[in-house]
XYZ file of C-alpha atoms in Angstrom:
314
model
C -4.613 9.532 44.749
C -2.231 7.748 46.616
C 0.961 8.356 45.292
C 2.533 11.174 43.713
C 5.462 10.611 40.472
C 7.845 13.523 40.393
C 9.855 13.078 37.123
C 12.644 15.349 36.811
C 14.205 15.620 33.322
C 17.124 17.757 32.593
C 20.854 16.629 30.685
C 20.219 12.647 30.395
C 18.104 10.827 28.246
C 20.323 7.825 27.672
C 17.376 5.932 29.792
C 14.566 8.186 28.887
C 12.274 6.455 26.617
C 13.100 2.859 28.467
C 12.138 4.806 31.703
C 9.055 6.619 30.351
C 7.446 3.181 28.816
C 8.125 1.778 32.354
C 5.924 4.486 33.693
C 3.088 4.144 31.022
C 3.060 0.302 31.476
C 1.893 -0.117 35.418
C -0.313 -2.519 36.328
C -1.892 0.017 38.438
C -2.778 3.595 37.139
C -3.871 5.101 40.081
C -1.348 7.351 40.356
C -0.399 11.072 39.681
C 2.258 12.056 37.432
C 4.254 15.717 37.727
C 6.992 16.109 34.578
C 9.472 18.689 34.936
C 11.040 19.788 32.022
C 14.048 21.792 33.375
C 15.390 23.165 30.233
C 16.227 19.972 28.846
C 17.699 19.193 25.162
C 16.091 19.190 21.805
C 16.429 15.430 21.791
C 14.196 15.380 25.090
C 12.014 17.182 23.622
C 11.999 14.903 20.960
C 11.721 11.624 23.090
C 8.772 13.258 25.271
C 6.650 13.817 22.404
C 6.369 10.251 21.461
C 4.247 9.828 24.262
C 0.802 10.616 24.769
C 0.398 11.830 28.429
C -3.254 12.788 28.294
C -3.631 9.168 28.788
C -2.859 8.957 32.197
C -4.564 9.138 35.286
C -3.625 12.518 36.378
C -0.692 14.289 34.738
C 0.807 17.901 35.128
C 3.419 19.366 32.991
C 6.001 21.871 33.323
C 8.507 23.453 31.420
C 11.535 25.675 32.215
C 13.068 28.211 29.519
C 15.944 27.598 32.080
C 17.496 25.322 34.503
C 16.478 25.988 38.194
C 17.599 22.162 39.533
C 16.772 19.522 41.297
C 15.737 21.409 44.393
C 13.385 23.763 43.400
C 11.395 21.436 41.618
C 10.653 18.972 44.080
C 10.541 21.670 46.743
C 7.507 23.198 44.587
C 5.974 19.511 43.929
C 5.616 19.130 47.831
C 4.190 22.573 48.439
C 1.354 21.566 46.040
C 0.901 17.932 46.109
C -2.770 16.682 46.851
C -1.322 12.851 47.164
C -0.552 11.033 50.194
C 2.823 9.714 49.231
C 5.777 10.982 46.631
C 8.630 9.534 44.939
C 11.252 11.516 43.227
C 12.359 10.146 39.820
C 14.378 10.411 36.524
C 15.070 9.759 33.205
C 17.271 7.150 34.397
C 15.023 5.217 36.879
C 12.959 1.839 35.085
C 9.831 0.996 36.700
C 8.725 -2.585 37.748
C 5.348 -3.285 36.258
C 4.063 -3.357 39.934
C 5.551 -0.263 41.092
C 2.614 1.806 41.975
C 0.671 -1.420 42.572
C 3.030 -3.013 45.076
C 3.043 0.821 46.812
C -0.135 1.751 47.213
C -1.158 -2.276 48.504
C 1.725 -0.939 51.125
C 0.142 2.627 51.758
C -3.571 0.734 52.490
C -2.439 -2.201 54.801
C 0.273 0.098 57.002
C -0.665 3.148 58.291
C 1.068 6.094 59.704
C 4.149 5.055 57.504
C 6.379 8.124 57.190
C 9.240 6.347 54.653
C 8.996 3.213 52.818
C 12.568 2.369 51.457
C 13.272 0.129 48.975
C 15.811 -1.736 49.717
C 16.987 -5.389 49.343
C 17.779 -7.203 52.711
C 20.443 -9.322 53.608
C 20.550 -13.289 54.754
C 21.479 -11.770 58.337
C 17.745 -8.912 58.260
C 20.087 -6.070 57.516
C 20.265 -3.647 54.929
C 23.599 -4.131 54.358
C 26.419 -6.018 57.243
C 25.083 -3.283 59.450
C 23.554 -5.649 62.154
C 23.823 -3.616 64.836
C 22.884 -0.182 63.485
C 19.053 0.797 63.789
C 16.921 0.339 60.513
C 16.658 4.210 60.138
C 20.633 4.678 60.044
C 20.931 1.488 57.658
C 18.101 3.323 55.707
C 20.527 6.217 54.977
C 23.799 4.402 53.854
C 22.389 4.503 50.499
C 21.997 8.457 50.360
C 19.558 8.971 47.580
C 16.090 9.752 47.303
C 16.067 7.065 44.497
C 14.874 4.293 46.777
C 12.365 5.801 48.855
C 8.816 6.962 48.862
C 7.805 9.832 51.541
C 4.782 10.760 53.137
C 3.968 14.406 51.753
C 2.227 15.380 55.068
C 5.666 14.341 57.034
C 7.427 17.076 54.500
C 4.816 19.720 54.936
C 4.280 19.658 59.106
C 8.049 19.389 59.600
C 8.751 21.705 56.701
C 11.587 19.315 55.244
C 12.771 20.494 51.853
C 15.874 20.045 49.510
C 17.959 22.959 50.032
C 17.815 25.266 47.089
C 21.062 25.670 44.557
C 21.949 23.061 45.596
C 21.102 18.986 45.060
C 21.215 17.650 48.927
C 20.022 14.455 49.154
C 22.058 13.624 52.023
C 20.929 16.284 54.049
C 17.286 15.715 53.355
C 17.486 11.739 54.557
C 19.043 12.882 57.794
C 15.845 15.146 58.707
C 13.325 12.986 57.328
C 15.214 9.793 59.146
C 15.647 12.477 62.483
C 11.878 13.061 62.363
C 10.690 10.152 61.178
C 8.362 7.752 63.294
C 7.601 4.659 61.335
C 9.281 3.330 58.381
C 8.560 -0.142 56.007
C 11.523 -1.420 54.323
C 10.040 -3.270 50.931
C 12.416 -6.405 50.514
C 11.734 -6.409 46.667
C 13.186 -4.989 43.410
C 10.724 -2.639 42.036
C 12.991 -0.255 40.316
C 16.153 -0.107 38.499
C 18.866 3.276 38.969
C 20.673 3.636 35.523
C 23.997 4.522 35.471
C 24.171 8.667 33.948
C 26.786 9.205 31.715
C 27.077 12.653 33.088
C 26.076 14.183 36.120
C 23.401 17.049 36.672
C 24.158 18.887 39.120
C 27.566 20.860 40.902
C 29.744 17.737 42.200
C 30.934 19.983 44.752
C 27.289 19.744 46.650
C 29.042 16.565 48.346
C 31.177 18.115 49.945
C 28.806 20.907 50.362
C 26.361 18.416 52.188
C 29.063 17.488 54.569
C 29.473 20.792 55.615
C 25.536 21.715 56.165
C 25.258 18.521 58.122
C 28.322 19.905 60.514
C 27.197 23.440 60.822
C 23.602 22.751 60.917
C 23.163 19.573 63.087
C 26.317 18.839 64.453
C 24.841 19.992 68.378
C 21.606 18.334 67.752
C 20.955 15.039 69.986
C 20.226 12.591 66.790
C 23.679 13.548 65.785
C 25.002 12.862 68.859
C 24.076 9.855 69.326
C 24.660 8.696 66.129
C 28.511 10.690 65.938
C 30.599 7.793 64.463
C 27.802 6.633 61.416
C 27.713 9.882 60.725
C 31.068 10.572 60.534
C 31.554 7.334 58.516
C 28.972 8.832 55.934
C 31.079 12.131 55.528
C 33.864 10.074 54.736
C 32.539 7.765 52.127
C 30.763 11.331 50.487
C 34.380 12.442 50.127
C 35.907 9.878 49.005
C 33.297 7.628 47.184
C 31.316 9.994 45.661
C 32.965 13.503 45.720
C 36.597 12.795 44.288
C 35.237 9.324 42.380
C 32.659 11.736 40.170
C 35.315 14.446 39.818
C 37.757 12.187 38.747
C 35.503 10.295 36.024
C 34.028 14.022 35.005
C 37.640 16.026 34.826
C 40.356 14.519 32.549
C 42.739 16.929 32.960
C 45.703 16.002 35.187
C 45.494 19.536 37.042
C 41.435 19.346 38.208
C 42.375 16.125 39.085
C 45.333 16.781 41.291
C 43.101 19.978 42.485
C 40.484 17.617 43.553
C 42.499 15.236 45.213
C 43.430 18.342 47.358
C 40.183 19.513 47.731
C 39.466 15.599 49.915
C 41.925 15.936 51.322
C 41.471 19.323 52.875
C 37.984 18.791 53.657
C 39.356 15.356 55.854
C 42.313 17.060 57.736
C 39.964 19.765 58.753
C 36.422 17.988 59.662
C 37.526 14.858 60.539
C 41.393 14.441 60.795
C 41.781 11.150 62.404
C 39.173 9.612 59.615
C 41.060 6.394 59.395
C 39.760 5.258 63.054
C 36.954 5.265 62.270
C 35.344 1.896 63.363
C 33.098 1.570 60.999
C 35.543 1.973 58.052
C 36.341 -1.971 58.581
C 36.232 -5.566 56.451
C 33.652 -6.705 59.711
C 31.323 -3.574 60.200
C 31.117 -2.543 56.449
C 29.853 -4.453 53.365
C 32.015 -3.097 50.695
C 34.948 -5.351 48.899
C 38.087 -5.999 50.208
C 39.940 -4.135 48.234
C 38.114 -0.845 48.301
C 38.166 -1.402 52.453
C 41.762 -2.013 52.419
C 42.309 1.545 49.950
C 40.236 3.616 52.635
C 42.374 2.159 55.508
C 45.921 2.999 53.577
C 44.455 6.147 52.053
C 47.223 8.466 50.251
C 45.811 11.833 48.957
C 48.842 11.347 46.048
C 47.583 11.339 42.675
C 49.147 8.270 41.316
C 47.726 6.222 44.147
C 44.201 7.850 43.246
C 44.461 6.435 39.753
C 45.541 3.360 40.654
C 42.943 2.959 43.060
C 40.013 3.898 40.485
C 41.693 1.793 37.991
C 41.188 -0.859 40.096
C 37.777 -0.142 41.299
C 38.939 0.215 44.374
C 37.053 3.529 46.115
């Protein structure tokens, strides 16, 4: 086989059925299929048995009586994979028709790939308004495993795993991008990330991720020489996705105002002149106006953090 399906299924099945049908209808069926069922719901349970997995290629099942995460999972689906390439997936990921087709057409007419990523390009090549940034960096503004496919033999030889308790996607793109040789950027849509209504894992493993990429590779000469990016990458993990998910998960005025702290902390400590940053500008960095202008007059006050989610704004 060419290419290995992890599906990881644990709080959300908003998307599930859509997702699963997307899987069952490829054009292609030459590929493998792991399930993990990390202790999910009755009503997973429920959606999974509508389908009839025996009818595909090569399946495996597994089932947790409780929930050991993201991490483990996928760290055990690379320690036993047999395929040449793996994508990690979810209940909330649809599948274009062509999926595996369109991947393993890739695998056969490019070899020694190490990452495809897909990824839409711009009218100016880039990834994003990047221009000047190296594919592999522009590869890892979007920091998910979502949109890429890995070589399993790259994982094994340089022993790259997710880090265990916790869900580190972040962390795992820098060492596969650090290690990485060759890399295909698809220009096509072939899948479609569904929006979670919850989240399943600790929200505090982004700003946990900031801090393993300081104390672990912080010295190391790709870090170096990439200092500002990946500076600019802490920043947005703070701001964008730490205190954005606890604010939409947390209600209460207090683990709001606690959160906001938490930012702001983690800023004045690791990176405490964040705002010179010269990547965090309207020229350098495709985001809207109004979110770039909110990072540049940043106030770690709780009324301007509402405001500023009200509007969309980080």
């Amino acid at each position: 086989m060419k290419l290995l399906i992890v599906y990881h299924v644990y709080k959300n099945y908003e998307w599930l059925e859509e997702s699963l049908k997307s899987v069952f209808n490829q054009s292609d069926k030459n590929f493998s299929l792991v399930l993990i069922n990390d202790d999910a719901s009755k009503k997973v349970d429920e959606i999974l048995n509508k389908f009839d997995f025996d009818k595909l290629n090569s399946f495996q099942y597994f089932a947790f009586n409780q929930n050991v995460g993201h991490s483990l999972s996928f760290n055990e689906c690379i320690n036993s994979a047999t395929d040449d390439f793996m994508y990690y997936g979810g209940s909330n990921v649809i599948f274009d028709k062509d999926f595996v087709k369109v991947i393993n057409e890739t695998i056969t007419k490019n070899k020694k790939i190490d990452v495809i990523s897909l990824t839409k390009i711009n009218d100016h090549g880039a990834i994003m308004a990047f221009d000047s940034l190296p594919v592999k960096l522009q590869l890892m503004l979007k920091q998910t495993m979502h949109d890429k496919i890995y070589l399993v033999r790259m994982l094994k030889e340089r022993n790259i795993r997710l880090i265990e308790e916790q869900y580190s996607p972040f962390v795992f793109n820098y060492q596969i991008m650090r290690d990485s040789q060759k890399w295909l950027v698809l220009d096509r849509d072939l899948i479609e990330v569904k929006p979670n209504k919850t989240f399943s894992y600790n929200i505090y493993d982004a700003l946990n991720q900031n801090d393993l990429i300081l104390d672990e590779h912080k010295n190391t000469k790709f870090y170096k020489q990439h200092a500002q990016f990946f500076e600019f990458l802490m920043i947005l993990n703070t701001l964008h996705v730490f205190l954005k998910r606890m604010i939409l998960s947390y209600s209460n005025k207090k683990n709001r105002i606690s959160s906001i702290n938490d930012a702001k902390n983690w800023l004045t400590k690791n990176i405490s002149n964040w705002k010179n940053n010269k990547l965090l500008n309207n020229k350098a960095l495709n985001l809207p106006h109004k979110q770039v202008e909110c990072y540049k007059r940043f106030k770690f006050k709780y009324s301007y953090v509402m405001k500023a989610m009200k509007n969309d704004a980080i």
